[in-house]
Amino acid sequence: MDSTITEYDTIAAISTPPGEGAISIVRLSGESALETAQKVFKGKDLSQVPSHTINYGHIIDPDSQQVVDEVMVSVMRKPKTYTREDLVEINCHGGIVATNRVLQLVLGAGARMAEPGEFTKRAFLNGRIDLTQAESVMDLIRAKTDRAMQVAVDQLDGDLHHLITALRQEILEVLAQVEVNIDYPEYDTDEMTTRLLKEKAALVLGRIDELLATARSGKVLRDGLATAIVGRPNVGKSSLLNHMLREEKAIVTDVPGTTRDVLEEYVNVQGVPLKLVDTAGIRDTEDKVEKIGVQRSREAITKADLVLLVLDTSTPLTAEDLGLIQATAAKKRIVILNKQDLPDALTATALPDVPAEEVIATSMRTQQGMDALADKIVHLFMQGIDNSQSQVMVTNARQIGLLQQAKTSLQSVLAGIEAGMPIDLVQIDMTAAWDKLGEITGDAAPDELITQLFSQFCLGK
Amino acid sequence: MPEIHEYEATQYDVIVVGAGHAGCEAALAAARMGEKTLLITISLEMLAFMPCNPSVGGPAKGVVVREIDALGGQMGKNIDATYIQMRMLNTGKGPAVRALRAQADKAAYHRTMKQTIEQTPGLDLRQGLVERLLVEDGVCVGVVAATGARYRAKSVVLTAGTSSRGKIIIGELMYSSGPNNSLPSIRLSEDLEAQGFALRRFKTGTPPRVEGGTIDFSKTEEQPGDKAPHAFSFTTPDSVYLKDQLSCWMTYTNETTHKIIRANLDRAPMFSGVIKGVGPRYCPSIEDKVVRFADKPRHQLFLEPEGRDTSEYYVGDFSTSMPEEIQLKMLHSVAGLEHAELMRPGYAIEYDVIEPWQLTHTLETKVVKNLFTAGQMNGTSGYEEAAGQGLIAGINAALRAQGKAGFTLQRSDAYIGVMIDDLVTKGTNEPYRLLTSRAEYRLILRHDNADLRLTEKGRALGLIDDDRFAAFEAKKHAISAELARLETVRLRPRDVNDWLAEKGAAPLKDGVLASDFLKRPEVSYADLMQFTPAPTPLDHLIAEQVEIELKYAGYIAKERQSIERLQRMEGKQIPARIDYSAINGLATEARQKLTKIQPETLAQASRISGVNPADVAILSVYVTQGKIAKVKPA
């Protein structure tokens, strides 16, 4: 409905850089900042605490009442805040996974994911920032917002997109049926009854619950992100693995080939859990014939959600390299140009069909680029990575927040029907659920409902 | 041909061209606001004429009639004086979508409106064909009629309807004509193009009329009017409700009808490529329905009397531009119409409209100052949509003549506001009809509260007289007094539990406020009165308001909240001469659309398709800066 009117929403985002710092902060700004935070906070009544105080408590999942993190919550009331709006900062201690979960809960409680630069924009709009800074604020918005929106849509997994679109269509047909009964009361079209509406709402609610369940108990959070390190022999896979395992001294020797029987190992990169696929294979193949190495790499790739493809920049690309680049093209992937400390025989631009943002230059020996690699992994995780091999699932905080809000609206639909409300009022909440799902897929078209109305029904004089 | 000698005719404050439903409202409003007004139209016989269906109101449209009434317009009063049947629709649904609809006596509707106009002081009515505008330095200063009369005025309202280069099509027959074989207006369209207006072709149609004495009504279903009194206008008392109403009748097409249509599609102008204008999806011809919904075995038809003193019946939902020969076969295949005599064939009509994004919310054109347009020529369809725009255009033409600021309605004020904002912000690709689903806040924009929403605005414009305003204030006071009373009275379990048990409803455990008790689905306001009667029984319209406000309080509060946010965005004005090419960072498409539409507020800008949130954000920063916003030199 008025989803384009975003000036006065309460917005939220993780405002600390991703990483395994001691504390990450989830920040909320807007007129319902306190109210929204309170919905997921167990501790003092935030509406009663004095302004500019820090309050100890816990973030809880309002559905399950489970504690998600132990936090300190700063409450700052307008106007003496950065945005000149009510501002709440939740200081989380539980690492990136917990912080991400806190953000999801806050979004589910009604906040909207802040767009890049939006806190600054509000500070400006509310007169906090000097006029001379205006142009740069506009540049910031331009540069980041479109791209962020694109990313949000791009990262939507095909299956998830399909599912949400199908759910929206289910709702849309119901809405059109209600509308036709209202606008064309004498027509012999079937009457949409509250019973039918209830069935539909319950059906869609069930599907959303399933999706949210994948988010909460999601494989990624439970098992870690299945990650394969691939590459032909001697490019630095073992060094990378060992760097991640922090077992450098114990394993890397000049003499190749300690075989382990372990097939999976777990590491934690700045709080992001990774499940490394076929680590034995990595060690096995380093000095076996290349064919076997490549074959084993391909198997690892199919099992992985994230592929770290290691190339050796000191030698030109081989047919095996090219084969691996192709084999990983459809995957979430980071292409690591290793051995930057040696003379360069390969540049990122020479890589066929590899987008520049997928490439990281490193040297395992000098540790160059290792932080950037970690950041990249965290970044990919924050965007959400799908496990499309098993089932449709959501991992992205924005999507989860919107699904939560759609769920709340559908619950209101059921409550309204229970309370005997007329169908056209119940529909207000049904429409809200439809709008929220549309924000996930980003394809709300103008006059969608009216178009549906006239294609679904034969109407008119 | 000898040349026409132009002469200086009477000077006016406001001139309204065209006396259809838009023109009549515009002229009456301007005259009632004290402006010396001319209403000039091609044929006085066509004044407030209904060239299509003989009815007023229905979902969304009925709300518009009440809104017009609350703003001091005429349509509600005129239909209340001339209807032959009245029905409340959607009574089984919620309050937001209930709708009143009347069948009109066409001749009486025309006659009564004509009398009202003739008797209005300061309003001259004249037959004449306006051929061009008088424009000086981009400002409209009058019009020139075919007779050579030059009428000067401070502002001009055009309501040309479907007359603009109108063309009637019946099968292979095609001729230049306005609605119902009236004279078309050719030159005015040419002049508008010369002034720089973008025009486009739309198409609409009307079904055949048959002779009532030849209809076999026994094969049709009767649809009588309501017994309980209703009226459109605030000023119409229940006591004058019409007892002796005429019925409508329902019948259906069948496979034979559809076969006839399918066999003759090559002669249907809609399909043979003869018709180029865009027709409305919601008002398709019967041939269109049969093609698009091929699996539907039958389509409903409504036989509606056109008045008391005529035996013409309108065959509703049977709009067609098939050749007359085929129309006859189609009609005779329908139950009840086997022997029906055709009185007027159905026809399609193509006509010029001006692209409505060339207008502001006051309905003044951006192309020529002091020129306003309203009604079907702005791309809408429907008498009510036309009248609503006519009223707004007339009010603004008068305000302009008085040198005062314009009057606009927002999307949260009225369906009229929704319609005008849609038109000027999005334009329209087909004749635009109001639907309840176009309104974001339909629970707030109800027909029953149109008076409460808009009477004060009408009063401020000088369109609501003292007596009516006093009655309005009394009603408003009675509502708030009763609301306040119910929010203090407590009901105890022993007062109501027997009654609840009888109803099979859950008993009360603790006392509740009467206002909360009313929120229970099984309790109506009338029920509540047996436990806590009002000091004096309330009028049913007042009781209705109290009941709606309390019963649906949760939903109403939600909509009010989102309206508040909208209004803050609506409050952010964009300077009129803003130079979008000077704003860094706007996407190209957004820049083009913004330059074309010239939105008046940030909220409007956000509703333009192709203007994405990033563009709105940039614009918001830019507009907020104020000091550095660059504007084009005047």
Coordinates of C-alpha atoms in Angstrom, one line a residue, chain A:
Chain A
M1 CA 0.0 0.0 0.0
D2 CA 2.1 2.9 1.2
S3 CA 5.3 0.9 1.3
T4 CA 7.1 3.6 -0.7
I5 CA 6.5 6.0 2.2
T6 CA 9.5 5.1 4.2
E7 CA 10.5 8.4 5.8
Y8 CA 9.1 7.6 9.2
D9 CA 9.6 3.9 9.5
T10 CA 11.7 2.5 12.3
I11 CA 14.8 1.2 10.7
A12 CA 17.4 -1.2 12.0
A13 CA 20.8 -2.5 11.0
I14 CA 24.0 -4.0 12.4
S15 CA 26.1 -0.9 12.8
T16 CA 29.4 -2.4 13.6
P17 CA 31.6 -3.9 10.9
P18 CA 31.1 -7.7 10.6
G19 CA 33.7 -9.7 12.4
E20 CA 34.5 -11.4 15.6
G21 CA 34.9 -8.3 17.7
A22 CA 33.9 -8.5 21.3
I23 CA 30.7 -6.6 20.7
S24 CA 28.4 -6.0 17.7
I25 CA 25.7 -3.4 17.8
V26 CA 22.2 -3.6 16.3
R27 CA 20.9 -0.1 16.0
L28 CA 17.3 1.1 15.7
S29 CA 16.1 4.5 14.8
G30 CA 12.6 5.9 14.4
E31 CA 9.5 6.7 16.4
S32 CA 8.8 3.1 17.4
A33 CA 12.4 2.3 18.2
L34 CA 11.8 1.7 21.9
E35 CA 8.6 -0.1 21.4
T36 CA 10.1 -2.4 18.8
A37 CA 13.2 -3.2 20.9
Q38 CA 11.0 -3.9 23.9
K39 CA 9.2 -6.6 22.0
V40 CA 12.3 -8.7 22.0
F41 CA 14.0 -7.5 25.2
K42 CA 13.7 -9.0 28.7
G43 CA 14.9 -6.6 31.3
K44 CA 13.8 -3.2 32.4
D45 CA 10.8 -1.5 30.7
L46 CA 12.7 0.6 28.1
S47 CA 9.8 3.1 27.8
Q48 CA 10.4 4.0 31.5
V49 CA 14.2 4.2 31.7
P50 CA 15.9 7.6 31.5
S51 CA 17.3 8.8 28.2
H52 CA 21.0 8.1 27.5
T53 CA 21.3 5.1 29.8
I54 CA 22.6 1.6 29.2
N55 CA 20.4 -1.3 30.4
Y56 CA 21.3 -4.9 31.0
G57 CA 19.1 -7.7 29.9
H58 CA 18.4 -10.4 27.4
I59 CA 17.2 -10.6 23.8
I60 CA 14.5 -13.3 23.6
D61 CA 12.6 -14.8 20.7
P62 CA 9.1 -13.6 21.4
D63 CA 7.6 -16.8 19.9
S64 CA 9.7 -19.4 21.9
Q65 CA 10.7 -17.2 24.8
Q66 CA 14.2 -18.5 24.3
V67 CA 17.2 -16.4 25.2
V68 CA 19.2 -15.4 22.1
D69 CA 21.9 -13.2 23.6
E70 CA 22.9 -11.4 26.8
V71 CA 23.0 -7.7 25.9
M72 CA 23.4 -4.1 27.0
V73 CA 20.8 -1.8 25.5
S74 CA 21.4 1.9 25.1
V75 CA 18.3 4.0 25.1
M76 CA 18.6 7.5 23.6
R77 CA 15.5 9.6 23.2
K78 CA 15.2 12.4 20.6
P79 CA 16.3 15.0 19.8
K80 CA 19.8 14.6 21.3
T81 CA 20.7 11.6 19.1
Y82 CA 22.6 11.0 15.9
T83 CA 19.5 10.8 13.8
R84 CA 17.5 13.2 16.1
E85 CA 15.0 10.3 16.4
D86 CA 14.6 7.9 19.2
L87 CA 17.6 5.6 19.0
V88 CA 18.2 2.2 20.5
E89 CA 21.5 0.4 20.4
I90 CA 21.6 -3.3 21.3
N91 CA 25.2 -4.3 22.2
C92 CA 25.4 -8.0 21.5
H93 CA 28.0 -10.3 22.8
G94 CA 27.4 -13.6 21.1
G95 CA 29.3 -13.2 17.8
I96 CA 28.0 -12.7 14.4
V97 CA 25.5 -15.5 14.3
A98 CA 23.8 -14.3 17.5
T99 CA 23.9 -10.7 16.3
N100 CA 22.4 -11.6 13.0
R101 CA 19.6 -13.4 14.9
V102 CA 19.0 -10.3 17.1
L103 CA 18.6 -8.3 13.9
Q104 CA 16.2 -10.8 12.5
L105 CA 14.1 -10.6 15.7
V106 CA 14.0 -6.8 15.6
L107 CA 13.0 -6.9 11.9
G108 CA 10.3 -9.4 12.8
A109 CA 9.1 -7.1 15.5
G110 CA 8.3 -4.4 12.9
A111 CA 11.5 -2.6 12.1
R112 CA 12.6 -2.2 8.5
M113 CA 16.1 -3.1 7.3
A114 CA 17.9 0.2 6.9
E115 CA 19.2 1.0 3.5
P116 CA 22.8 2.0 3.2
G117 CA 23.4 5.5 4.4
E118 CA 19.9 5.7 5.8
F119 CA 20.9 6.6 9.4
T120 CA 23.0 9.5 7.9
K121 CA 20.2 10.5 5.6
R122 CA 17.9 10.8 8.6
A123 CA 20.4 12.7 10.5
F124 CA 20.5 15.2 7.7
L125 CA 16.7 15.3 7.1
N126 CA 16.2 16.0 10.8
G127 CA 18.7 18.9 10.6
R128 CA 21.5 17.1 12.5
I129 CA 24.1 17.4 9.7
D130 CA 25.4 20.5 8.1
L131 CA 24.1 21.6 4.7
T132 CA 27.5 21.4 3.1
Q133 CA 27.4 17.7 3.7
A134 CA 24.2 17.3 1.6
E135 CA 25.8 16.5 -1.7
S136 CA 27.8 13.7 -0.3
V137 CA 24.8 12.3 1.4
M138 CA 23.1 12.2 -1.9
D139 CA 26.1 10.5 -3.5
L140 CA 26.1 8.0 -0.8
I141 CA 22.4 7.2 -1.3
R142 CA 22.8 6.9 -5.0
A143 CA 25.9 4.8 -4.9
K144 CA 24.6 2.3 -2.4
T145 CA 20.9 2.1 -2.5
D146 CA 20.3 0.9 -6.0
R147 CA 23.1 -1.6 -5.6
A148 CA 21.8 -2.8 -2.2
M149 CA 18.4 -3.3 -3.7
Q150 CA 19.8 -5.2 -6.6
V151 CA 21.8 -7.4 -4.3
A152 CA 18.8 -8.0 -2.2
V153 CA 16.9 -9.3 -5.2
D154 CA 19.9 -11.1 -6.8
Q155 CA 20.6 -13.0 -3.7
L156 CA 17.1 -14.4 -3.7
D157 CA 17.5 -18.0 -4.5
G158 CA 15.6 -19.2 -7.5
D159 CA 13.5 -21.7 -5.5
L160 CA 12.7 -19.2 -2.8
H161 CA 11.7 -16.6 -5.3
H162 CA 9.5 -19.2 -6.9
L163 CA 7.9 -20.1 -3.6
I164 CA 7.2 -16.6 -2.5
T165 CA 5.8 -15.7 -5.9
A166 CA 3.5 -18.7 -5.7
L167 CA 2.4 -17.7 -2.2
R168 CA 1.7 -14.1 -3.4
Q169 CA -0.3 -15.4 -6.3
E170 CA -2.4 -17.5 -3.9
I171 CA -3.1 -14.4 -1.8
L172 CA -3.7 -12.3 -4.9
E173 CA -6.4 -14.6 -6.2
V174 CA -8.2 -14.4 -2.9
L175 CA -7.9 -10.6 -2.8
A176 CA -9.3 -10.4 -6.3
Q177 CA -12.2 -12.6 -5.3
V178 CA -13.0 -10.4 -2.3
E179 CA -12.7 -7.3 -4.5
V180 CA -15.0 -8.6 -7.2
N181 CA -17.6 -9.4 -4.6
I182 CA -17.3 -5.8 -3.3
D183 CA -17.2 -3.9 -6.6
Y184 CA -19.6 -6.2 -8.5
P185 CA -22.1 -7.3 -5.8
E186 CA -24.8 -8.5 -8.2
Y187 CA -22.6 -10.7 -10.3
D188 CA -22.9 -14.5 -10.1
T189 CA -19.2 -14.9 -9.2
D190 CA -18.5 -17.2 -6.3
E191 CA -18.6 -15.5 -3.0
M192 CA -15.3 -15.4 -1.1
T193 CA -16.4 -16.5 2.4
T194 CA -14.5 -16.0 5.6
R195 CA -14.2 -19.8 5.7
L196 CA -12.3 -19.9 2.4
L197 CA -10.2 -16.9 3.4
K198 CA -9.3 -18.6 6.7
E199 CA -8.2 -21.7 4.8
K200 CA -6.0 -19.7 2.5
A201 CA -4.5 -17.6 5.3
A202 CA -3.8 -20.7 7.3
L203 CA -2.2 -22.4 4.3
V204 CA 0.1 -19.5 3.5
L205 CA 0.9 -19.1 7.2
G206 CA 1.9 -22.7 7.3
R207 CA 4.2 -22.3 4.4
I208 CA 5.8 -19.2 6.0
D209 CA 6.2 -21.1 9.2
E210 CA 8.1 -23.8 7.4
L211 CA 10.3 -21.3 5.8
L212 CA 11.0 -19.5 9.1
A213 CA 11.8 -22.9 10.6
T214 CA 14.5 -23.4 8.0
A215 CA 15.9 -20.0 9.0
R216 CA 15.9 -20.8 12.7
S217 CA 17.1 -24.3 12.8
G218 CA 18.7 -23.8 9.4
K219 CA 21.4 -26.1 8.3
V220 CA 23.9 -23.2 8.0
L221 CA 23.5 -22.1 11.5
R222 CA 23.3 -25.6 12.9
D223 CA 25.9 -27.4 10.8
G224 CA 28.0 -24.5 9.4
L225 CA 28.3 -23.4 5.8
A226 CA 29.4 -26.4 3.7
T227 CA 32.7 -25.1 2.2
A228 CA 34.9 -26.7 -0.3
I229 CA 38.5 -25.7 -0.9
V230 CA 39.4 -26.7 -4.5
G231 CA 42.2 -26.2 -6.9
R232 CA 44.8 -28.2 -8.6
P233 CA 47.8 -29.5 -6.6
N234 CA 50.3 -27.2 -5.1
V235 CA 48.4 -24.0 -5.4
G236 CA 48.1 -23.5 -1.6
K237 CA 44.9 -25.4 -0.6
S238 CA 46.6 -27.0 2.4
S239 CA 48.1 -23.8 3.6
L240 CA 44.6 -22.2 3.4
L241 CA 43.1 -25.1 5.2
N242 CA 45.7 -24.9 7.8
H243 CA 45.4 -21.2 8.2
M244 CA 41.8 -21.7 8.9
L245 CA 42.4 -24.6 11.3
R246 CA 45.1 -22.6 12.9
E247 CA 47.3 -25.7 13.0
E248 CA 49.9 -24.3 10.8
K249 CA 53.0 -25.7 12.5
A250 CA 51.6 -29.1 13.1
I251 CA 50.7 -30.0 9.6
V252 CA 52.5 -28.1 6.9
T253 CA 55.8 -29.9 6.2
D254 CA 58.1 -30.0 3.3
V255 CA 57.3 -33.6 2.9
P256 CA 53.9 -34.0 1.3
G257 CA 51.1 -36.3 2.3
T258 CA 49.9 -36.9 5.8
T259 CA 46.6 -38.6 5.1
R260 CA 43.8 -38.1 7.5
D261 CA 40.6 -40.1 7.7
V262 CA 38.6 -37.0 8.7
L263 CA 36.1 -36.1 6.1
E264 CA 34.7 -32.9 7.6
E265 CA 36.2 -30.3 9.9
Y266 CA 34.7 -27.3 11.5
V267 CA 36.2 -23.8 11.6
N268 CA 34.9 -20.5 12.7
V269 CA 35.8 -17.5 10.6
Q270 CA 35.0 -14.3 12.5
G271 CA 32.0 -16.0 14.0
V272 CA 30.7 -17.7 10.8
P273 CA 30.6 -21.4 11.1
L274 CA 32.1 -23.3 8.2
K275 CA 32.0 -27.0 7.6
L276 CA 34.9 -27.9 5.4
V277 CA 34.1 -30.6 2.9
D278 CA 36.5 -33.4 2.2
T279 CA 39.5 -32.0 4.0
A280 CA 41.2 -35.4 3.7
G281 CA 40.9 -35.1 -0.1
I282 CA 42.6 -31.7 0.0
R283 CA 45.6 -33.4 1.7
D284 CA 45.3 -36.6 -0.3
T285 CA 45.5 -35.0 -3.7
E286 CA 48.2 -32.5 -3.2
D287 CA 50.7 -34.8 -4.6
K288 CA 48.7 -37.4 -6.5
V289 CA 48.2 -37.3 -10.2
E290 CA 46.2 -34.2 -11.3
K291 CA 43.3 -36.2 -12.7
I292 CA 42.4 -37.7 -9.4
G293 CA 42.8 -34.3 -7.7
V294 CA 40.4 -32.6 -10.2
Q295 CA 37.9 -35.4 -10.0
R296 CA 37.8 -35.2 -6.2
S297 CA 37.5 -31.5 -6.3
R298 CA 34.4 -31.8 -8.5
E299 CA 32.8 -34.1 -6.0
A300 CA 33.5 -31.6 -3.2
I301 CA 32.0 -28.8 -5.3
T302 CA 28.7 -30.5 -5.6
K303 CA 28.5 -30.9 -1.8
A304 CA 29.4 -27.3 -1.0
D305 CA 27.4 -24.2 -0.4
L306 CA 30.5 -22.1 -0.7
V307 CA 33.5 -22.8 -2.9
L308 CA 37.0 -21.4 -2.2
L309 CA 38.8 -21.9 -5.6
V310 CA 42.6 -21.4 -5.2
L311 CA 44.7 -20.4 -8.2
D312 CA 48.4 -20.0 -8.4
T313 CA 49.3 -16.6 -9.8
S314 CA 52.9 -17.5 -10.3
T315 CA 52.0 -19.8 -13.2
P316 CA 49.6 -19.3 -16.2
L317 CA 46.2 -20.8 -16.1
T318 CA 46.0 -24.5 -16.9
A319 CA 43.2 -26.5 -18.5
E320 CA 42.5 -27.8 -15.0
D321 CA 42.1 -24.3 -13.6
L322 CA 39.7 -23.4 -16.4
G323 CA 37.8 -26.6 -15.8
L324 CA 37.4 -25.7 -12.1
I325 CA 36.4 -22.1 -12.9
Q326 CA 33.6 -23.4 -15.1
A327 CA 32.6 -26.1 -12.6
T328 CA 32.1 -23.5 -9.9
A329 CA 30.5 -20.8 -11.9
A330 CA 27.0 -21.5 -10.6
K331 CA 28.2 -21.6 -7.0
K332 CA 28.7 -19.0 -4.4
R333 CA 32.4 -18.7 -4.7
I334 CA 35.5 -16.9 -3.9
V335 CA 38.4 -17.1 -6.3
I336 CA 41.7 -16.8 -4.4
L337 CA 44.7 -15.7 -6.4
N338 CA 47.4 -17.1 -4.2
K339 CA 51.2 -16.7 -4.2
Q340 CA 51.1 -12.9 -4.6
D341 CA 54.6 -12.9 -3.1
L342 CA 56.0 -14.6 -6.2
P343 CA 56.4 -13.0 -9.6
D344 CA 53.1 -12.5 -11.3
A345 CA 52.0 -14.6 -14.3
L346 CA 48.3 -14.1 -14.0
T347 CA 46.0 -11.1 -13.3
A348 CA 42.4 -11.0 -12.2
T349 CA 41.4 -9.6 -15.6
A350 CA 42.8 -12.6 -17.3
L351 CA 40.2 -14.8 -15.6
P352 CA 37.4 -15.8 -18.0
D353 CA 33.9 -15.1 -16.7
V354 CA 34.9 -14.4 -13.1
P355 CA 33.3 -11.2 -11.7
A356 CA 35.9 -9.0 -10.1
E357 CA 34.0 -9.0 -6.7
E358 CA 34.6 -12.7 -6.4
V359 CA 38.3 -12.4 -6.5
I360 CA 40.7 -12.0 -3.6
A361 CA 44.5 -11.8 -3.9
T362 CA 46.4 -13.5 -1.2
S363 CA 49.7 -14.9 -0.2
M364 CA 49.5 -17.7 2.3
R365 CA 53.2 -17.3 3.0
T366 CA 53.1 -13.6 3.9
Q367 CA 49.5 -13.7 5.2
Q368 CA 48.6 -10.9 2.7
G369 CA 44.9 -10.7 1.9
M370 CA 43.9 -13.2 4.6
D371 CA 41.8 -10.7 6.5
A372 CA 40.1 -9.6 3.3
L373 CA 39.3 -13.2 2.6
A374 CA 37.7 -13.6 6.1
D375 CA 35.7 -10.4 5.5
K376 CA 34.5 -11.7 2.2
I377 CA 33.3 -15.0 3.8
V378 CA 31.4 -13.1 6.5
H379 CA 29.9 -10.8 3.8
L380 CA 28.7 -13.7 1.8
F381 CA 27.2 -15.2 4.9
M382 CA 25.4 -12.0 5.8
Q383 CA 23.8 -11.8 2.4
G384 CA 22.5 -15.3 3.0
I385 CA 23.6 -18.4 1.3
D386 CA 21.2 -21.0 0.2
N387 CA 21.4 -24.7 0.6
S388 CA 19.4 -25.3 -2.4
Q389 CA 20.5 -28.9 -2.6
S390 CA 18.3 -29.9 0.2
Q391 CA 15.3 -27.5 0.6
V392 CA 14.3 -23.9 0.1
M393 CA 15.5 -21.9 3.0
V394 CA 16.1 -18.4 4.1
T395 CA 19.1 -17.1 5.9
N396 CA 19.0 -13.4 5.2
A397 CA 17.9 -11.1 8.0
R398 CA 15.9 -8.9 5.8
Q399 CA 14.0 -11.7 4.3
I400 CA 13.4 -13.3 7.6
G401 CA 12.2 -10.0 9.0
L402 CA 9.7 -9.5 6.2
L403 CA 8.5 -13.1 6.5
Q404 CA 7.9 -12.5 10.2
Q405 CA 5.9 -9.4 9.5
A406 CA 3.8 -11.3 6.8
K407 CA 3.2 -13.9 9.4
T408 CA 2.0 -11.3 12.0
S409 CA -0.4 -10.0 9.4
L410 CA -1.7 -13.5 8.6
Q411 CA -2.2 -14.1 12.3
S412 CA -4.3 -10.9 12.4
V413 CA -6.3 -12.3 9.5
L414 CA -7.2 -15.4 11.5
A415 CA -7.8 -13.3 14.7
G416 CA -10.1 -11.0 12.7
I417 CA -12.1 -13.9 11.3
E418 CA -12.3 -15.4 14.8
A419 CA -13.7 -12.1 16.1
G420 CA -16.4 -12.1 13.5
M421 CA -15.0 -9.1 11.5
P422 CA -16.4 -8.6 8.0
I423 CA -14.4 -9.9 5.1
D424 CA -13.4 -6.6 3.7
L425 CA -11.8 -5.6 7.0
V426 CA -10.0 -8.9 7.4
Q427 CA -8.7 -8.3 3.9
I428 CA -6.7 -5.2 5.2
D429 CA -4.4 -7.7 7.0
M430 CA -4.4 -10.1 4.0
T431 CA -3.3 -7.2 1.8
A432 CA -0.5 -6.3 4.3
A433 CA 0.8 -9.9 4.2
W434 CA 0.8 -9.7 0.4
D435 CA 2.7 -6.4 0.4
K436 CA 5.3 -7.8 2.8
L437 CA 5.9 -10.8 0.6
G438 CA 6.2 -8.5 -2.4
E439 CA 9.0 -6.6 -0.6
I440 CA 11.0 -9.8 -0.4
T441 CA 10.8 -10.5 -4.2
G442 CA 10.8 -6.8 -5.1
D443 CA 8.3 -7.3 -7.9
A444 CA 5.2 -5.5 -6.7
A445 CA 3.8 -4.1 -10.0
P446 CA 1.5 -1.1 -10.1
D447 CA -2.2 -2.0 -10.3
E448 CA -1.3 -5.7 -9.8
L449 CA -4.6 -6.4 -8.0
I450 CA -6.8 -4.5 -10.5
T451 CA -5.1 -6.4 -13.4
Q452 CA -5.7 -9.7 -11.6
L453 CA -9.4 -8.6 -11.0
F454 CA -10.1 -8.2 -14.7
S455 CA -8.2 -11.2 -15.9
Q456 CA -9.8 -13.5 -13.4
F457 CA -13.4 -12.3 -13.7
C458 CA -15.6 -11.3 -16.5
L459 CA -17.1 -8.1 -15.4
G460 CA -18.8 -5.0 -16.6
K461 CA -21.5 -3.4 -18.5

